[in-house]
mmCIF file with all atom_site columns, C-alpha atoms in Angstrom:
data_model
loop_
_atom_site.group_PDB
_atom_site.id
_atom_site.type_symbol
_atom_site.label_atom_id
_atom_site.label_alt_id
_atom_site.label_comp_id
_atom_site.label_asym_id
_atom_site.label_entity_id
_atom_site.label_seq_id
_atom_site.pdbx_PDB_ins_code
_atom_site.Cartn_x
_atom_site.Cartn_y
_atom_site.Cartn_z
_atom_site.occupancy
_atom_site.B_iso_or_equiv
_atom_site.pdbx_formal_charge
_atom_site.auth_seq_id
_atom_site.auth_comp_id
_atom_site.auth_asym_id
_atom_site.auth_atom_id
_atom_site.pdbx_PDB_model_num
ATOM 1   C CA . PHE A 1 1   ? 263.349 22.629  71.872  1.00 78.00 ? 1   PHE A CA 1
ATOM 2   C CA . TYR A 1 2   ? 263.681 21.466  68.226  1.00 83.00 ? 2   TYR A CA 1
ATOM 3   C CA . GLU A 1 3   ? 261.034 23.906  67.119  1.00 85.00 ? 3   GLU A CA 1
ATOM 4   C CA . GLN A 1 4   ? 263.048 26.781  68.633  1.00 87.00 ? 4   GLN A CA 1
ATOM 5   C CA . ILE A 1 5   ? 266.132 26.026  66.579  1.00 90.00 ? 5   ILE A CA 1
ATOM 6   C CA . PRO A 1 6   ? 266.490 28.468  63.661  1.00 90.00 ? 6   PRO A CA 1
ATOM 7   C CA . LEU A 1 7   ? 266.015 26.941  60.198  1.00 90.00 ? 7   LEU A CA 1
ATOM 8   C CA . SER A 1 8   ? 269.365 28.295  59.138  1.00 91.00 ? 8   SER A CA 1
ATOM 9   C CA . LEU A 1 9   ? 271.040 26.260  61.903  1.00 90.00 ? 9   LEU A CA 1
ATOM 10  C CA . LEU A 1 10  ? 269.075 23.143  61.195  1.00 87.00 ? 10  LEU A CA 1
ATOM 11  C CA . ASN A 1 11  ? 269.898 23.251  57.481  1.00 85.00 ? 11  ASN A CA 1
ATOM 12  C CA . HIS A 1 12  ? 273.387 24.656  57.561  1.00 84.00 ? 12  HIS A CA 1
ATOM 13  C CA . VAL A 1 13  ? 276.217 22.838  55.824  1.00 81.00 ? 13  VAL A CA 1
ATOM 14  C CA . ASN A 1 14  ? 278.934 21.933  58.255  1.00 76.00 ? 14  ASN A CA 1
ATOM 15  C CA . GLY A 1 15  ? 282.254 23.767  57.940  1.00 75.00 ? 15  GLY A CA 1
ATOM 16  C CA . ASN A 1 16  ? 283.940 20.432  57.249  1.00 75.00 ? 16  ASN A CA 1
ATOM 17  C CA . ALA A 1 17  ? 281.965 19.904  54.004  1.00 83.00 ? 17  ALA A CA 1
ATOM 18  C CA . ILE A 1 18  ? 283.519 19.968  50.553  1.00 86.00 ? 18  ILE A CA 1
ATOM 19  C CA . TYR A 1 19  ? 283.077 23.301  48.873  1.00 90.00 ? 19  TYR A CA 1
ATOM 20  C CA . ASN A 1 20  ? 283.060 24.044  45.163  1.00 92.00 ? 20  ASN A CA 1
ATOM 21  C CA . THR A 1 21  ? 285.201 27.223  45.246  1.00 92.00 ? 21  THR A CA 1
ATOM 22  C CA . SER A 1 22  ? 284.385 27.985  41.606  1.00 94.00 ? 22  SER A CA 1
ATOM 23  C CA . HIS A 1 23  ? 280.613 28.131  42.123  1.00 95.00 ? 23  HIS A CA 1
ATOM 24  C CA . PRO A 1 24  ? 279.396 31.723  41.701  1.00 96.00 ? 24  PRO A CA 1
ATOM 25  C CA . LEU A 1 25  ? 277.011 31.506  44.684  1.00 96.00 ? 25  LEU A CA 1
ATOM 26  C CA . LEU A 1 26  ? 279.852 30.514  47.025  1.00 95.00 ? 26  LEU A CA 1
ATOM 27  C CA . GLU A 1 27  ? 281.951 33.375  45.571  1.00 96.00 ? 27  GLU A CA 1
ATOM 28  C CA . ARG A 1 28  ? 279.180 35.814  46.466  1.00 96.00 ? 28  ARG A CA 1
ATOM 29  C CA . LEU A 1 29  ? 278.666 34.357  49.947  1.00 96.00 ? 29  LEU A CA 1
ATOM 30  C CA . VAL A 1 30  ? 282.425 34.480  50.732  1.00 96.00 ? 30  VAL A CA 1
ATOM 31  C CA . GLY A 1 31  ? 282.551 38.028  49.378  1.00 96.00 ? 31  GLY A CA 1
ATOM 32  C CA . GLN A 1 32  ? 279.680 38.999  51.742  1.00 96.00 ? 32  GLN A CA 1
ATOM 33  C CA . LEU A 1 33  ? 281.641 37.446  54.657  1.00 96.00 ? 33  LEU A CA 1
ATOM 34  C CA . GLU A 1 34  ? 284.520 39.739  53.815  1.00 96.00 ? 34  GLU A CA 1
ATOM 35  C CA . VAL A 1 35  ? 282.203 42.718  53.664  1.00 94.00 ? 35  VAL A CA 1
ATOM 36  C CA . GLU A 1 36  ? 280.735 41.816  57.079  1.00 93.00 ? 36  GLU A CA 1
ATOM 37  C CA . ALA A 1 37  ? 284.115 41.360  58.773  1.00 92.00 ? 37  ALA A CA 1
ATOM 38  C CA . PRO A 1 38  ? 283.857 44.678  60.769  1.00 89.00 ? 38  PRO A CA 1
ATOM 39  C CA . CYS A 1 39  ? 280.176 44.155  61.822  1.00 89.00 ? 39  CYS A CA 1
ATOM 40  C CA . PRO A 1 40  ? 278.485 41.902  64.398  1.00 90.00 ? 40  PRO A CA 1
ATOM 41  C CA . TYR A 1 41  ? 277.786 39.190  61.825  1.00 91.00 ? 41  TYR A CA 1
ATOM 42  C CA . ASN A 1 42  ? 281.485 38.408  62.052  1.00 90.00 ? 42  ASN A CA 1
ATOM 43  C CA . SER A 1 43  ? 280.836 36.767  65.468  1.00 90.00 ? 43  SER A CA 1
ATOM 44  C CA . ILE A 1 44  ? 278.909 33.926  63.727  1.00 92.00 ? 44  ILE A CA 1
ATOM 45  C CA . PRO A 1 45  ? 280.850 30.914  62.360  1.00 92.00 ? 45  PRO A CA 1
ATOM 46  C CA . TYR A 1 46  ? 281.282 31.230  58.607  1.00 93.00 ? 46  TYR A CA 1
ATOM 47  C CA . ASP A 1 47  ? 279.378 28.027  57.704  1.00 92.00 ? 47  ASP A CA 1
ATOM 48  C CA . TYR A 1 48  ? 276.360 29.040  59.802  1.00 93.00 ? 48  TYR A CA 1
ATOM 49  C CA . ARG A 1 49  ? 276.492 32.633  58.506  1.00 93.00 ? 49  ARG A CA 1
ATOM 50  C CA . MET A 1 50  ? 276.387 31.395  54.877  1.00 94.00 ? 50  MET A CA 1
ATOM 51  C CA . SER A 1 51  ? 273.335 29.317  55.784  1.00 94.00 ? 51  SER A CA 1
ATOM 52  C CA . GLN A 1 52  ? 271.687 32.428  57.289  1.00 95.00 ? 52  GLN A CA 1
ATOM 53  C CA . MET A 1 53  ? 272.296 34.292  54.042  1.00 96.00 ? 53  MET A CA 1
ATOM 54  C CA . ALA A 1 54  ? 270.806 31.466  51.988  1.00 95.00 ? 54  ALA A CA 1
ATOM 55  C CA . THR A 1 55  ? 267.809 31.155  54.315  1.00 95.00 ? 55  THR A CA 1
ATOM 56  C CA . GLU A 1 56  ? 267.257 34.912  54.242  1.00 95.00 ? 56  GLU A CA 1
ATOM 57  C CA . GLY A 1 57  ? 267.406 34.840  50.506  1.00 96.00 ? 57  GLY A CA 1
ATOM 58  C CA . ALA A 1 58  ? 265.079 31.873  50.092  1.00 95.00 ? 58  ALA A CA 1
ATOM 59  C CA . LEU A 1 59  ? 262.513 32.604  52.816  1.00 95.00 ? 59  LEU A CA 1
ATOM 60  C CA . GLY A 1 60  ? 263.127 36.233  53.827  1.00 95.00 ? 60  GLY A CA 1
ATOM 61  C CA . ILE A 1 61  ? 264.015 35.237  57.387  1.00 94.00 ? 61  ILE A CA 1
ATOM 62  C CA . VAL A 1 62  ? 266.438 37.773  58.897  1.00 93.00 ? 62  VAL A CA 1
ATOM 63  C CA . PRO A 1 63  ? 268.565 36.181  61.609  1.00 92.00 ? 63  PRO A CA 1
ATOM 64  C CA . SER A 1 64  ? 268.299 37.473  65.206  1.00 88.00 ? 64  SER A CA 1
ATOM 65  C CA . LEU A 1 65  ? 271.521 38.471  66.923  1.00 87.00 ? 65  LEU A CA 1
ATOM 66  C CA . ALA A 1 66  ? 272.244 38.606  70.601  1.00 86.00 ? 66  ALA A CA 1
ATOM 67  C CA . PRO A 1 67  ? 271.636 42.136  71.966  1.00 85.00 ? 67  PRO A CA 1
ATOM 68  C CA . LYS A 1 68  ? 275.153 42.414  73.445  1.00 85.00 ? 68  LYS A CA 1
ATOM 69  C CA . ILE A 1 69  ? 276.955 41.953  70.111  1.00 85.00 ? 69  ILE A CA 1
ATOM 70  C CA . MET A 1 70  ? 274.712 44.625  68.531  1.00 88.00 ? 70  MET A CA 1
ATOM 71  C CA . LEU A 1 71  ? 276.449 47.340  70.612  1.00 84.00 ? 71  LEU A CA 1
ATOM 72  C CA . ASN A 1 72  ? 279.538 49.229  69.579  1.00 82.00 ? 72  ASN A CA 1
ATOM 73  C CA . GLU A 1 73  ? 282.440 50.189  71.851  1.00 82.00 ? 73  GLU A CA 1
ATOM 74  C CA . ASP A 1 74  ? 280.446 53.119  73.229  1.00 82.00 ? 74  ASP A CA 1
ATOM 75  C CA . GLY A 1 75  ? 277.444 50.936  74.015  1.00 84.00 ? 75  GLY A CA 1
ATOM 76  C CA . VAL A 1 76  ? 275.361 52.342  71.131  1.00 86.00 ? 76  VAL A CA 1
ATOM 77  C CA . ASN A 1 77  ? 273.191 49.999  69.111  1.00 86.00 ? 77  ASN A CA 1
ATOM 78  C CA . ILE A 1 78  ? 274.584 49.113  65.675  1.00 87.00 ? 78  ILE A CA 1
ATOM 79  C CA . THR A 1 79  ? 272.242 49.361  62.650  1.00 86.00 ? 79  THR A CA 1
ATOM 80  C CA . LEU A 1 80  ? 272.894 46.613  60.096  1.00 89.00 ? 80  LEU A CA 1
ATOM 81  C CA . SER A 1 81  ? 272.226 46.991  56.385  1.00 90.00 ? 81  SER A CA 1
ATOM 82  C CA . ASP A 1 82  ? 269.191 45.314  54.867  1.00 94.00 ? 82  ASP A CA 1
ATOM 83  C CA . ASN A 1 83  ? 270.491 42.656  52.506  1.00 95.00 ? 83  ASN A CA 1
ATOM 84  C CA . THR A 1 84  ? 267.319 40.555  52.093  1.00 96.00 ? 84  THR A CA 1
ATOM 85  C CA . ALA A 1 85  ? 266.671 41.648  48.528  1.00 97.00 ? 85  ALA A CA 1
ATOM 86  C CA . MET A 1 86  ? 270.277 40.972  47.494  1.00 97.00 ? 86  MET A CA 1
ATOM 87  C CA . PHE A 1 87  ? 270.327 37.546  49.113  1.00 96.00 ? 87  PHE A CA 1
ATOM 88  C CA . GLY A 1 88  ? 266.968 36.758  47.474  1.00 96.00 ? 88  GLY A CA 1
ATOM 89  C CA . LYS A 1 89  ? 268.399 37.643  44.098  1.00 97.00 ? 89  LYS A CA 1
ATOM 90  C CA . TRP A 1 90  ? 271.426 35.382  44.654  1.00 96.00 ? 90  TRP A CA 1
ATOM 91  C CA . TRP A 1 91  ? 269.261 32.522  45.799  1.00 96.00 ? 91  TRP A CA 1
ATOM 92  C CA . TYR A 1 92  ? 266.851 32.570  42.958  1.00 95.00 ? 92  TYR A CA 1
ATOM 93  C CA . MET A 1 93  ? 269.728 32.796  40.464  1.00 96.00 ? 93  MET A CA 1
ATOM 94  C CA . TYR A 1 94  ? 271.074 29.432  41.581  1.00 95.00 ? 94  TYR A CA 1
ATOM 95  C CA . ALA A 1 95  ? 268.283 27.642  43.528  1.00 94.00 ? 95  ALA A CA 1
ATOM 96  C CA . ALA A 1 96  ? 267.439 25.392  40.587  1.00 94.00 ? 96  ALA A CA 1
ATOM 97  C CA . GLN A 1 97  ? 270.998 24.049  40.703  1.00 92.00 ? 97  GLN A CA 1
ATOM 98  C CA . LYS A 1 98  ? 270.432 22.860  44.267  1.00 91.00 ? 98  LYS A CA 1
ATOM 99  C CA . PRO A 1 99  ? 273.778 24.314  45.417  1.00 91.00 ? 99  PRO A CA 1
ATOM 100 C CA . PHE A 1 100 ? 273.638 22.622  48.821  1.00 88.00 ? 100 PHE A CA 1
ATOM 101 C CA . LYS A 1 101 ? 273.888 18.867  48.458  1.00 86.00 ? 101 LYS A CA 1
ATOM 102 C CA . GLU A 1 102 ? 273.978 15.925  50.861  1.00 84.00 ? 102 GLU A CA 1
ATOM 103 C CA . THR A 1 103 ? 275.863 12.793  50.244  1.00 86.00 ? 103 THR A CA 1
ATOM 104 C CA . PRO A 1 104 ? 276.516 9.570   52.172  1.00 87.00 ? 104 PRO A CA 1
ATOM 105 C CA . ALA A 1 105 ? 280.138 9.768   51.130  1.00 87.00 ? 105 ALA A CA 1
ATOM 106 C CA . ILE A 1 106 ? 280.763 12.447  53.799  1.00 86.00 ? 106 ILE A CA 1
ATOM 107 C CA . HIS A 1 107 ? 279.909 12.166  57.476  1.00 85.00 ? 107 HIS A CA 1
ATOM 108 C CA . ASN A 1 108 ? 280.530 14.434  60.451  1.00 82.00 ? 108 ASN A CA 1
ATOM 109 C CA . TYR A 1 109 ? 280.326 12.464  63.729  1.00 82.00 ? 109 TYR A CA 1
ATOM 110 C CA . ALA A 1 110 ? 280.896 15.571  65.839  1.00 78.00 ? 110 ALA A CA 1
ATOM 111 C CA . ALA A 1 111 ? 283.254 13.886  68.355  1.00 79.00 ? 111 ALA A CA 1
ATOM 112 C CA . THR A 1 112 ? 280.909 10.872  68.844  1.00 83.00 ? 112 THR A CA 1
ATOM 113 C CA . ASN A 1 113 ? 282.426 7.805   70.539  1.00 86.00 ? 113 ASN A CA 1
ATOM 114 C CA . ILE A 1 114 ? 281.884 4.892   68.159  1.00 86.00 ? 114 ILE A CA 1
ATOM 115 C CA . ILE A 1 115 ? 283.314 1.538   67.179  1.00 84.00 ? 115 ILE A CA 1
ATOM 116 C CA . ALA A 1 116 ? 284.099 0.560   63.627  1.00 83.00 ? 116 ALA A CA 1
ATOM 117 C CA . ARG A 1 117 ? 280.989 -1.522  62.941  1.00 81.00 ? 117 ARG A CA 1
ATOM 118 C CA . HIS A 1 118 ? 278.755 1.524   63.665  1.00 83.00 ? 118 HIS A CA 1
ATOM 119 C CA . MET A 1 119 ? 280.235 3.524   60.764  1.00 86.00 ? 119 MET A CA 1
ATOM 120 C CA . GLY A 1 120 ? 278.442 3.769   57.483  1.00 86.00 ? 120 GLY A CA 1
ATOM 121 C CA . PRO A 1 121 ? 279.534 3.826   53.818  1.00 88.00 ? 121 PRO A CA 1
ATOM 122 C CA . GLU A 1 122 ? 281.228 7.259   54.088  1.00 88.00 ? 122 GLU A CA 1
ATOM 123 C CA . PHE A 1 123 ? 284.682 7.900   52.718  1.00 86.00 ? 123 PHE A CA 1
ATOM 124 C CA . VAL A 1 124 ? 285.309 11.392  54.200  1.00 85.00 ? 124 VAL A CA 1
ATOM 125 C CA . ILE A 1 125 ? 284.983 11.203  57.997  1.00 84.00 ? 125 ILE A CA 1
ATOM 126 C CA . HIS A 1 126 ? 285.234 13.975  60.520  1.00 82.00 ? 126 HIS A CA 1
ATOM 127 C CA . GLY A 1 127 ? 285.016 14.001  64.298  1.00 81.00 ? 127 GLY A CA 1
ATOM 128 C CA . ALA A 1 128 ? 284.755 10.258  64.921  1.00 83.00 ? 128 ALA A CA 1
ATOM 129 C CA . LYS A 1 129 ? 286.349 9.047   68.141  1.00 85.00 ? 129 LYS A CA 1
ATOM 130 C CA . LEU A 1 130 ? 287.011 5.473   67.173  1.00 84.00 ? 130 LEU A CA 1
ATOM 131 C CA . TYR A 1 131 ? 287.353 2.828   69.872  1.00 84.00 ? 131 TYR A CA 1
ATOM 132 C CA . LYS A 1 132 ? 287.918 -0.898  69.855  1.00 80.00 ? 132 LYS A CA 1
ATOM 133 C CA . PRO A 1 133 ? 284.975 -2.975  71.167  1.00 76.00 ? 133 PRO A CA 1
ATOM 134 C CA . TRP A 1 134 ? 285.195 -4.621  74.573  1.00 76.00 ? 134 TRP A CA 1
ATOM 135 C CA . ASN A 1 135 ? 286.977 -7.960  74.554  1.00 78.00 ? 135 ASN A CA 1
ATOM 136 C CA . PRO A 1 136 ? 284.996 -10.260 76.846  1.00 74.00 ? 136 PRO A CA 1
ATOM 137 C CA . VAL A 1 137 ? 287.970 -12.602 77.111  1.00 79.00 ? 137 VAL A CA 1
ATOM 138 C CA . THR A 1 138 ? 290.119 -9.988  78.843  1.00 82.00 ? 138 THR A CA 1
ATOM 139 C CA . THR A 1 139 ? 287.492 -7.569  80.324  1.00 82.00 ? 139 THR A CA 1
ATOM 140 C CA . GLU A 1 140 ? 284.349 -8.346  82.226  1.00 88.00 ? 140 GLU A CA 1
ATOM 141 C CA . ILE A 1 141 ? 281.627 -5.746  82.567  1.00 91.00 ? 141 ILE A CA 1
ATOM 142 C CA . THR A 1 142 ? 278.830 -5.777  85.128  1.00 93.00 ? 142 THR A CA 1
ATOM 143 C CA . LEU A 1 143 ? 275.479 -4.101  84.401  1.00 94.00 ? 143 LEU A CA 1
ATOM 144 C CA . VAL A 1 144 ? 274.067 -2.419  87.503  1.00 95.00 ? 144 VAL A CA 1
ATOM 145 C CA . ILE A 1 145 ? 270.299 -1.892  87.470  1.00 94.00 ? 145 ILE A CA 1
ATOM 146 C CA . SER A 1 146 ? 268.545 0.389   89.906  1.00 94.00 ? 146 SER A CA 1
ATOM 147 C CA . GLU A 1 147 ? 265.272 -1.126  91.057  1.00 92.00 ? 147 GLU A CA 1
ATOM 148 C CA . TRP A 1 148 ? 262.597 0.693   93.075  1.00 89.00 ? 148 TRP A CA 1
ATOM 149 C CA . PHE A 1 149 ? 259.601 -1.633  92.892  1.00 82.00 ? 149 PHE A CA 1
ATOM 150 C CA . SER A 1 150 ? 259.261 -5.383  92.737  1.00 76.00 ? 150 SER A CA 1
ATOM 151 C CA . ASP A 1 151 ? 260.243 -6.883  89.371  1.00 81.00 ? 151 ASP A CA 1
ATOM 152 C CA . ARG A 1 152 ? 260.253 -3.610  87.441  1.00 84.00 ? 152 ARG A CA 1
ATOM 153 C CA . SER A 1 153 ? 263.459 -4.699  85.729  1.00 88.00 ? 153 SER A CA 1
ATOM 154 C CA . ALA A 1 154 ? 261.834 -7.784  84.096  1.00 88.00 ? 154 ALA A CA 1
ATOM 155 C CA . HIS A 1 155 ? 261.235 -6.030  80.761  1.00 89.00 ? 155 HIS A CA 1
ATOM 156 C CA . LEU A 1 156 ? 264.867 -4.928  80.525  1.00 90.00 ? 156 LEU A CA 1
ATOM 157 C CA . LEU A 1 157 ? 266.185 -8.350  81.441  1.00 91.00 ? 157 LEU A CA 1
ATOM 158 C CA . GLY A 1 158 ? 263.758 -10.054 79.062  1.00 91.00 ? 158 GLY A CA 1
ATOM 159 C CA . GLY A 1 159 ? 265.076 -8.169  76.061  1.00 92.00 ? 159 GLY A CA 1
ATOM 160 C CA . LEU A 1 160 ? 268.760 -8.360  76.887  1.00 91.00 ? 160 LEU A CA 1
ATOM 161 C CA . ASP A 1 161 ? 269.559 -11.648 75.163  1.00 92.00 ? 161 ASP A CA 1
ATOM 162 C CA . GLY A 1 162 ? 268.344 -10.328 71.844  1.00 91.00 ? 162 GLY A CA 1
ATOM 163 C CA . LYS A 1 163 ? 270.796 -7.388  72.031  1.00 89.00 ? 163 LYS A CA 1
ATOM 164 C CA . ASP A 1 164 ? 274.494 -7.131  71.326  1.00 83.00 ? 164 ASP A CA 1
ATOM 165 C CA . HIS A 1 165 ? 275.899 -6.238  74.765  1.00 86.00 ? 165 HIS A CA 1
ATOM 166 C CA . PRO A 1 166 ? 279.180 -6.721  76.629  1.00 85.00 ? 166 PRO A CA 1
ATOM 167 C CA . PHE A 1 167 ? 277.758 -7.675  80.073  1.00 90.00 ? 167 PHE A CA 1
ATOM 168 C CA . SER A 1 168 ? 279.011 -10.826 81.829  1.00 90.00 ? 168 SER A CA 1
ATOM 169 C CA . GLU A 1 169 ? 276.978 -10.230 85.037  1.00 94.00 ? 169 GLU A CA 1
ATOM 170 C CA . ILE A 1 170 ? 274.006 -8.214  86.236  1.00 94.00 ? 170 ILE A CA 1
ATOM 171 C CA . VAL A 1 171 ? 273.437 -6.739  89.677  1.00 95.00 ? 171 VAL A CA 1
ATOM 172 C CA . ILE A 1 172 ? 270.013 -5.517  90.596  1.00 94.00 ? 172 ILE A CA 1
ATOM 173 C CA . MET A 1 173 ? 270.029 -2.921  93.405  1.00 93.00 ? 173 MET A CA 1
ATOM 174 C CA . LEU A 1 174 ? 266.840 -3.289  95.461  1.00 94.00 ? 174 LEU A CA 1
ATOM 175 C CA . PRO A 1 175 ? 265.255 -1.147  98.160  1.00 92.00 ? 175 PRO A CA 1
ATOM 176 C CA . PRO A 1 176 ? 265.615 -2.636  101.661 1.00 91.00 ? 176 PRO A CA 1
ATOM 177 C CA . ASP A 1 177 ? 261.892 -3.515  101.835 1.00 90.00 ? 177 ASP A CA 1
ATOM 178 C CA . ILE A 1 178 ? 261.678 -5.364  98.468  1.00 87.00 ? 178 ILE A CA 1
ATOM 179 C CA . MET A 1 179 ? 262.426 -9.094  98.461  1.00 87.00 ? 179 MET A CA 1
ATOM 180 C CA . ALA A 1 180 ? 264.681 -10.440 95.798  1.00 87.00 ? 180 ALA A CA 1
ATOM 181 C CA . LYS A 1 181 ? 263.371 -13.107 93.473  1.00 86.00 ? 181 LYS A CA 1
ATOM 182 C CA . GLU A 1 182 ? 264.633 -16.622 94.037  1.00 82.00 ? 182 GLU A CA 1
ATOM 183 C CA . GLU A 1 183 ? 265.624 -16.841 90.341  1.00 86.00 ? 183 GLU A CA 1
ATOM 184 C CA . TYR A 1 184 ? 265.998 -14.362 87.558  1.00 88.00 ? 184 TYR A CA 1
ATOM 185 C CA . ASN A 1 185 ? 265.491 -16.478 84.479  1.00 87.00 ? 185 ASN A CA 1
ATOM 186 C CA . GLU A 1 186 ? 264.666 -13.719 81.926  1.00 91.00 ? 186 GLU A CA 1
ATOM 187 C CA . THR A 1 187 ? 268.226 -13.817 80.583  1.00 92.00 ? 187 THR A CA 1
ATOM 188 C CA . VAL A 1 188 ? 271.119 -16.207 80.292  1.00 93.00 ? 188 VAL A CA 1
ATOM 189 C CA . VAL A 1 189 ? 273.416 -13.606 81.886  1.00 93.00 ? 189 VAL A CA 1
ATOM 190 C CA . PRO A 1 190 ? 273.980 -14.369 85.576  1.00 93.00 ? 190 PRO A CA 1
ATOM 191 C CA . VAL A 1 191 ? 271.846 -12.098 87.767  1.00 93.00 ? 191 VAL A CA 1
ATOM 192 C CA . ARG A 1 192 ? 272.103 -11.426 91.462  1.00 93.00 ? 192 ARG A CA 1
ATOM 193 C CA . ALA A 1 193 ? 270.236 -9.047  93.724  1.00 92.00 ? 193 ALA A CA 1
ATOM 194 C CA . GLN A 1 194 ? 271.660 -6.670  96.323  1.00 94.00 ? 194 GLN A CA 1
ATOM 195 C CA . HIS A 1 195 ? 269.767 -4.574  98.829  1.00 94.00 ? 195 HIS A CA 1
ATOM 196 C CA . ARG A 1 196 ? 270.992 -0.964  98.790  1.00 93.00 ? 196 ARG A CA 1
ATOM 197 C CA . SER A 1 197 ? 272.318 0.557   101.990 1.00 93.00 ? 197 SER A CA 1
ATOM 198 C CA . ALA A 1 198 ? 272.823 4.037   100.556 1.00 94.00 ? 198 ALA A CA 1
ATOM 199 C CA . PRO A 1 199 ? 270.676 6.457   98.427  1.00 93.00 ? 199 PRO A CA 1
ATOM 200 C CA . ASP A 1 200 ? 269.739 5.078   95.031  1.00 92.00 ? 200 ASP A CA 1
ATOM 201 C CA . PHE A 1 201 ? 272.026 7.503   93.182  1.00 93.00 ? 201 PHE A CA 1
ATOM 202 C CA . MET A 1 202 ? 274.933 5.660   94.772  1.00 95.00 ? 202 MET A CA 1
ATOM 203 C CA . ASP A 1 203 ? 273.907 2.250   93.320  1.00 94.00 ? 203 ASP A CA 1
ATOM 204 C CA . LEU A 1 204 ? 276.770 2.166   90.797  1.00 93.00 ? 204 LEU A CA 1
ATOM 205 C CA . CYS A 1 205 ? 279.334 2.778   93.531  1.00 93.00 ? 205 CYS A CA 1
ATOM 206 C CA . GLU A 1 206 ? 277.725 0.529   96.132  1.00 94.00 ? 206 GLU A CA 1
ATOM 207 C CA . ALA A 1 207 ? 277.228 -2.537  93.914  1.00 93.00 ? 207 ALA A CA 1
ATOM 208 C CA . GLU A 1 208 ? 279.484 -5.387  94.953  1.00 90.00 ? 208 GLU A CA 1
#
């Protein structure tokens, strides 16, 4: 799947970046966005479209558009102008300046659920859904493990104590024909086994 993603999408600068509005390349790109307002390119988010222009200029890769947006109101295919040479001229005028820059001072978390200790050194933050960590004093969380064969969960249990986790108890859901171990000593977290009486996809709901 990764190989199928266009380079212009992989390398595009997010719309929540900080833009140098006085840079001549940005002025040209924004001007081109205005020129393209009546055409199918206007259906592409501006930050992605500017990356398409830069990629077309640097590598000569013309973006592919969905067939439906290439039709006018009468259903006739729209012919777009060839701007590869112009974009190439723009890119080679400013490529040495490295106009697209990355910095650890800015981070876009794209609506990721995180807690404060997972954040980095960034100062400008976008899209972070910040939550408080679980308080084990007031909230107990049980880890439910679906087991299908005897002792297949041993590796998971064996590595649990070395991890930062919120679990105060573990329930291992076993098939009816698999015997539970007398003792689960791979972890200091209390572990108990339960034989499932419903399909395995119901383990989380059936665990007692």
